[in-house]
XYZ file of C-alpha atoms in Angstrom:
337
model
C 0.000 0.000 0.000
C 1.278 3.516 -0.749
C 2.466 5.592 2.178
C -0.100 8.265 3.092
C 0.046 11.549 4.945
C -1.680 9.755 7.845
C 1.228 7.287 8.077
C 3.758 10.123 8.203
C 1.784 11.977 10.886
C 1.468 8.839 13.025
C 5.157 7.933 12.762
C 6.304 11.507 13.448
C 3.830 11.983 16.293
C 2.274 15.122 14.790
C -1.011 16.074 13.173
C -1.747 15.626 9.463
C -2.130 19.420 9.271
C 1.483 19.798 10.460
C 2.716 17.340 7.828
C 0.760 19.253 5.205
C 2.339 22.541 6.304
C 5.838 21.005 6.061
C 5.164 19.515 2.618
C 3.801 22.816 1.322
C 6.670 24.883 2.741
C 4.563 26.750 5.291
C 6.953 28.668 7.603
C 4.669 28.298 10.629
C 6.303 25.072 11.824
C 8.966 24.795 14.551
C 12.398 23.886 13.138
C 12.662 20.774 15.315
C 9.209 19.586 14.214
C 9.990 20.298 10.555
C 13.228 18.287 10.849
C 11.405 15.327 12.424
C 8.663 15.347 9.770
C 11.166 15.584 6.899
C 13.209 12.706 8.331
C 10.036 10.613 8.609
C 9.050 11.448 5.015
C 12.507 10.370 3.837
C 12.503 7.151 5.871
C 9.010 6.094 4.759
C 9.456 7.216 1.134
C 6.312 9.330 1.228
C 5.340 11.160 -1.964
C 2.550 13.763 -1.783
C -0.495 12.943 -3.889
C -0.489 15.593 -6.624
C -4.053 14.768 -7.640
C -5.357 15.230 -4.107
C -3.420 18.447 -3.668
C -4.802 19.683 -6.982
C -8.356 18.947 -5.904
C -7.833 20.871 -2.695
C -6.123 23.890 -4.214
C -7.894 23.740 -7.612
C -4.409 23.922 -9.142
C -2.282 21.087 -10.508
C 0.882 23.160 -11.173
C 1.059 21.502 -14.581
C 1.068 23.049 -18.040
C 0.046 21.168 -21.169
C 2.096 21.586 -24.349
C 1.060 20.492 -27.833
C 4.039 20.262 -30.194
C 3.662 19.458 -33.924
C 6.829 17.401 -34.450
C 8.992 16.237 -31.562
C 11.716 15.077 -33.980
C 12.169 18.610 -35.325
C 15.085 20.263 -33.517
C 13.461 23.679 -33.932
C 10.551 22.705 -31.683
C 12.862 20.842 -29.308
C 14.698 24.113 -28.641
C 11.397 25.988 -28.173
C 10.349 23.384 -25.599
C 13.687 23.800 -23.785
C 12.874 27.482 -23.326
C 9.402 26.586 -22.071
C 10.719 24.007 -19.608
C 13.363 26.318 -18.124
C 10.818 29.039 -17.332
C 8.254 26.474 -16.153
C 10.807 25.130 -13.656
C 11.602 28.654 -12.497
C 7.942 29.179 -11.647
C 7.523 25.656 -10.212
C 5.334 24.246 -12.972
C 5.614 20.784 -14.466
C 4.906 20.195 -18.138
C 3.001 17.507 -20.010
C 4.356 17.315 -23.559
C 2.181 15.920 -26.367
C 3.247 15.348 -29.983
C 0.592 15.869 -32.681
C 2.576 14.658 -35.732
C 1.284 17.722 -37.632
C -2.163 16.114 -37.659
C -5.072 18.496 -37.033
C -7.421 15.822 -35.680
C -4.739 14.620 -33.297
C -4.054 18.215 -32.229
C -7.695 18.729 -31.293
C -7.815 15.417 -29.429
C -4.636 16.211 -27.478
C -5.890 19.667 -26.497
C -9.101 18.148 -25.115
C -7.160 15.431 -23.288
C -4.838 17.947 -21.632
C -7.771 20.115 -20.563
C -9.465 17.023 -19.100
C -6.314 16.424 -17.058
C -6.981 19.778 -15.383
C -3.796 21.519 -16.499
C -3.482 25.066 -15.208
C -2.659 26.410 -18.666
C -1.954 25.315 -22.220
C 0.786 26.189 -24.706
C -0.084 25.350 -28.288
C 2.375 24.965 -31.160
C 1.039 23.835 -34.494
C 0.191 24.838 -38.017
C -3.064 26.471 -38.942
C -5.320 27.599 -36.090
C -8.727 26.555 -37.388
C -12.264 27.323 -36.266
C -12.228 23.978 -34.425
C -9.137 25.043 -32.484
C -10.671 28.402 -31.635
C -13.886 26.765 -30.416
C -11.954 24.589 -27.955
C -9.792 27.516 -26.848
C -12.857 29.696 -26.221
C -14.593 27.051 -24.115
C -11.478 26.208 -22.065
C -11.482 27.340 -18.452
C -7.706 27.915 -18.340
C -5.394 30.395 -20.115
C -4.041 29.433 -23.540
C -0.972 30.912 -25.238
C 0.278 30.112 -28.743
C 4.005 29.739 -29.475
C 5.667 29.717 -32.922
C 2.231 30.161 -34.468
C -0.520 32.754 -34.277
C -4.239 33.223 -33.937
C -5.451 34.904 -37.141
C -8.405 36.377 -35.244
C -6.097 37.871 -32.568
C -8.310 36.596 -29.758
C -5.572 34.566 -28.068
C -2.056 35.700 -27.143
C 0.883 34.387 -29.132
C 4.677 34.660 -29.346
C 6.378 34.408 -32.737
C 8.483 36.227 -35.323
C 7.328 38.110 -38.425
C 7.672 35.293 -40.975
C 6.675 37.523 -43.898
C 9.334 40.128 -43.082
C 11.999 37.483 -42.403
C 11.445 35.818 -45.791
C 11.340 39.182 -47.559
C 14.660 40.176 -45.965
C 16.252 36.884 -47.056
C 15.208 37.286 -50.688
C 16.093 40.993 -50.765
C 19.607 40.037 -49.702
C 19.904 37.880 -52.835
C 18.519 40.711 -54.967
C 20.978 43.240 -53.508
C 23.861 40.992 -54.547
C 22.625 40.952 -58.138
C 20.459 37.824 -58.363
C 17.312 37.888 -60.481
C 16.811 34.124 -60.911
C 15.805 33.262 -57.350
C 14.153 29.969 -56.540
C 11.930 29.101 -53.585
C 11.530 25.731 -51.892
C 8.474 26.359 -49.721
C 6.462 24.479 -47.170
C 2.795 23.679 -47.866
C 0.947 26.916 -48.599
C -1.841 25.711 -46.297
C 0.615 26.324 -43.444
C -0.091 29.981 -42.643
C 3.363 30.775 -41.268
C 6.232 28.603 -42.488
C 4.396 28.054 -45.760
C 2.183 30.922 -46.837
C 3.704 33.889 -44.961
C 7.229 33.004 -46.119
C 5.939 32.475 -49.657
C 4.301 35.940 -49.535
C 7.573 37.459 -48.303
C 9.410 35.892 -51.246
C 6.859 37.255 -53.725
C 6.866 40.725 -52.181
C 10.660 41.017 -52.332
C 10.598 40.165 -56.054
C 7.708 42.558 -56.689
C 9.376 45.472 -54.891
C 12.549 44.932 -56.919
C 10.690 44.691 -60.214
C 11.756 41.059 -60.721
C 9.157 38.987 -62.569
C 7.791 35.968 -60.690
C 8.715 32.720 -62.461
C 6.393 29.884 -61.371
C 9.036 27.354 -62.458
C 11.245 28.674 -59.675
C 8.766 27.640 -56.953
C 8.621 24.140 -55.474
C 6.449 23.010 -52.555
C 8.047 20.696 -49.997
C 7.092 19.205 -46.631
C 10.004 20.516 -44.498
C 11.889 17.203 -44.777
C 15.360 16.644 -46.243
C 14.031 14.545 -49.135
C 11.700 17.294 -50.369
C 14.594 19.762 -50.407
C 16.583 17.279 -52.454
C 13.650 16.752 -54.824
C 12.900 20.467 -55.198
C 16.513 21.292 -55.990
C 16.781 18.440 -58.483
C 13.806 19.944 -60.307
C 15.543 23.319 -60.511
C 18.693 21.616 -61.824
C 16.659 19.996 -64.591
C 15.651 23.405 -65.948
C 17.511 24.855 -68.897
C 17.514 28.258 -67.194
C 18.425 27.391 -63.593
C 18.070 29.676 -60.579
C 21.318 31.237 -59.385
C 20.091 31.485 -55.784
C 17.468 29.540 -53.816
C 15.668 30.516 -50.626
C 14.553 27.437 -48.670
C 12.001 27.927 -45.898
C 13.663 25.604 -43.396
C 17.180 24.336 -42.781
C 16.478 20.621 -43.187
C 15.214 21.112 -46.747
C 18.101 23.514 -47.387
C 20.604 20.773 -46.554
C 18.818 18.535 -49.060
C 19.127 21.303 -51.657
C 22.880 21.650 -51.018
C 23.417 17.919 -51.405
C 21.455 17.852 -54.683
C 23.710 20.590 -56.080
C 26.848 18.773 -54.961
C 25.576 15.454 -56.337
C 25.215 17.191 -59.713
C 28.890 18.192 -59.608
C 28.146 21.862 -58.978
C 29.422 24.160 -56.263
C 27.650 25.996 -53.457
C 27.829 29.013 -53.452
C 29.770 29.633 -56.682
C 27.180 28.012 -58.974
C 24.065 28.378 -56.817
C 23.671 30.176 -53.496
C 21.439 28.707 -50.788
C 19.829 30.292 -47.723
C 17.776 28.311 -45.239
C 15.562 29.324 -42.341
C 15.520 28.596 -38.563
C 19.243 28.280 -37.691
C 18.923 24.821 -36.161
C 22.164 22.962 -35.235
C 22.404 21.170 -38.600
C 23.002 24.532 -40.304
C 26.480 24.693 -38.749
C 27.235 21.000 -39.356
C 26.682 20.740 -43.121
C 29.446 21.720 -45.556
C 29.450 24.383 -46.764
C 28.103 25.930 -43.586
C 24.512 27.016 -44.224
C 23.526 30.672 -44.396
C 20.101 30.960 -42.834
C 17.503 33.132 -41.163
C 17.830 32.803 -37.415
C 14.798 32.984 -35.198
C 15.105 32.915 -31.393
C 13.784 29.398 -30.777
C 14.649 29.274 -27.069
C 13.358 32.812 -26.636
C 10.015 31.994 -28.234
C 9.513 29.171 -25.738
C 10.749 31.144 -22.740
C 8.681 34.243 -23.507
C 5.576 32.150 -24.255
C 5.872 30.321 -20.936
C 6.395 33.575 -19.015
C 3.395 34.999 -20.877
C 1.352 31.998 -19.740
C 2.447 32.321 -16.091
C 1.253 35.928 -16.139
C -2.154 34.817 -17.374
C -2.376 31.924 -14.900
C -1.427 34.176 -11.975
C -3.639 37.023 -13.216
C -0.718 39.433 -13.407
C -1.000 42.725 -15.236
C -0.479 42.265 -18.995
C -0.062 45.176 -21.391
C 0.533 43.330 -24.664
C -1.599 40.734 -26.399
C 1.135 39.403 -28.668
C 4.941 39.378 -28.711
C 6.886 39.479 -31.987
C 10.566 38.634 -31.541
C 13.350 39.659 -33.910
C 14.852 37.492 -36.640
C 18.354 37.835 -38.047
C 20.119 36.954 -41.308
C 23.082 34.688 -40.566
C 25.723 34.606 -43.312
C 27.848 31.488 -43.608
C 29.462 29.700 -46.549
C 26.444 28.716 -48.681
C 26.109 32.350 -49.779
C 28.846 34.608 -51.090
C 30.193 37.260 -48.755
C 28.351 40.549 -49.149
C 30.356 43.778 -49.245
C 27.225 45.686 -48.251
C 26.553 43.567 -45.111
């Protein structure tokens, strides 16, 4: 049978209320009594019942997190930021992986809410009407990280994906490129897909460069789709001289396709990725990319959530963090940068 608070109280010769005060860090306990209770807890191996404590306090000190792809190092770094701040504020996390599946996302959100989490952090693709319905009917605060609510009803922490993509393509244009390819994510993805695609188009439009549909390939963020997209560009008679790839994993695939064809990066074709995950500084040539503050997104989102859970004063509804162009060896050195 599990050791109960009654067993600890009996062995220590104190009341259950005294044991409860010791467990909960209440200062109104004599040092000698606290020492005796703690020694008894250690000897018996007592572990407080989190469910019972949650029922009493109406708080479970847990936060639910829905992540779209646990194998993606970008989201792993976001979660590290979340976990560090959660620990600082004495919250535990329950991490759920949705595999980028909308139905699974909705099911996981409901499951976490049923587990009486004190708050929810959601990372995913498109925030649909179904998502918003669940969020609106939830009795706990909800914050979005690395995604956004298009209706602006729920707080979120992210970067400006449109501006980041536009900056990346403008950098190619400033160095003289006019044949600029794009390996995109699915355009149904409002951020990594559509917003970055719009940024690419806008940069070309502002520079008076005609959009060439043959220079656009849609991938799925995986290495193989970067390889496939780049191989398509290489099959063209009039190849792009620079390619913007909307995530680093696909960008590595693009580099390898160029090298497999006996061409050189960056002398024949320049490549820029997006995210600045660890692989970008492992591939050769080192990958130029767009860096977004992955850890910071997680940390700020978790702090945002603690403010909501503790009903602290909040002045902003959303937080947009800064991106940065990182130049490495897959692009030529810019004299103007």
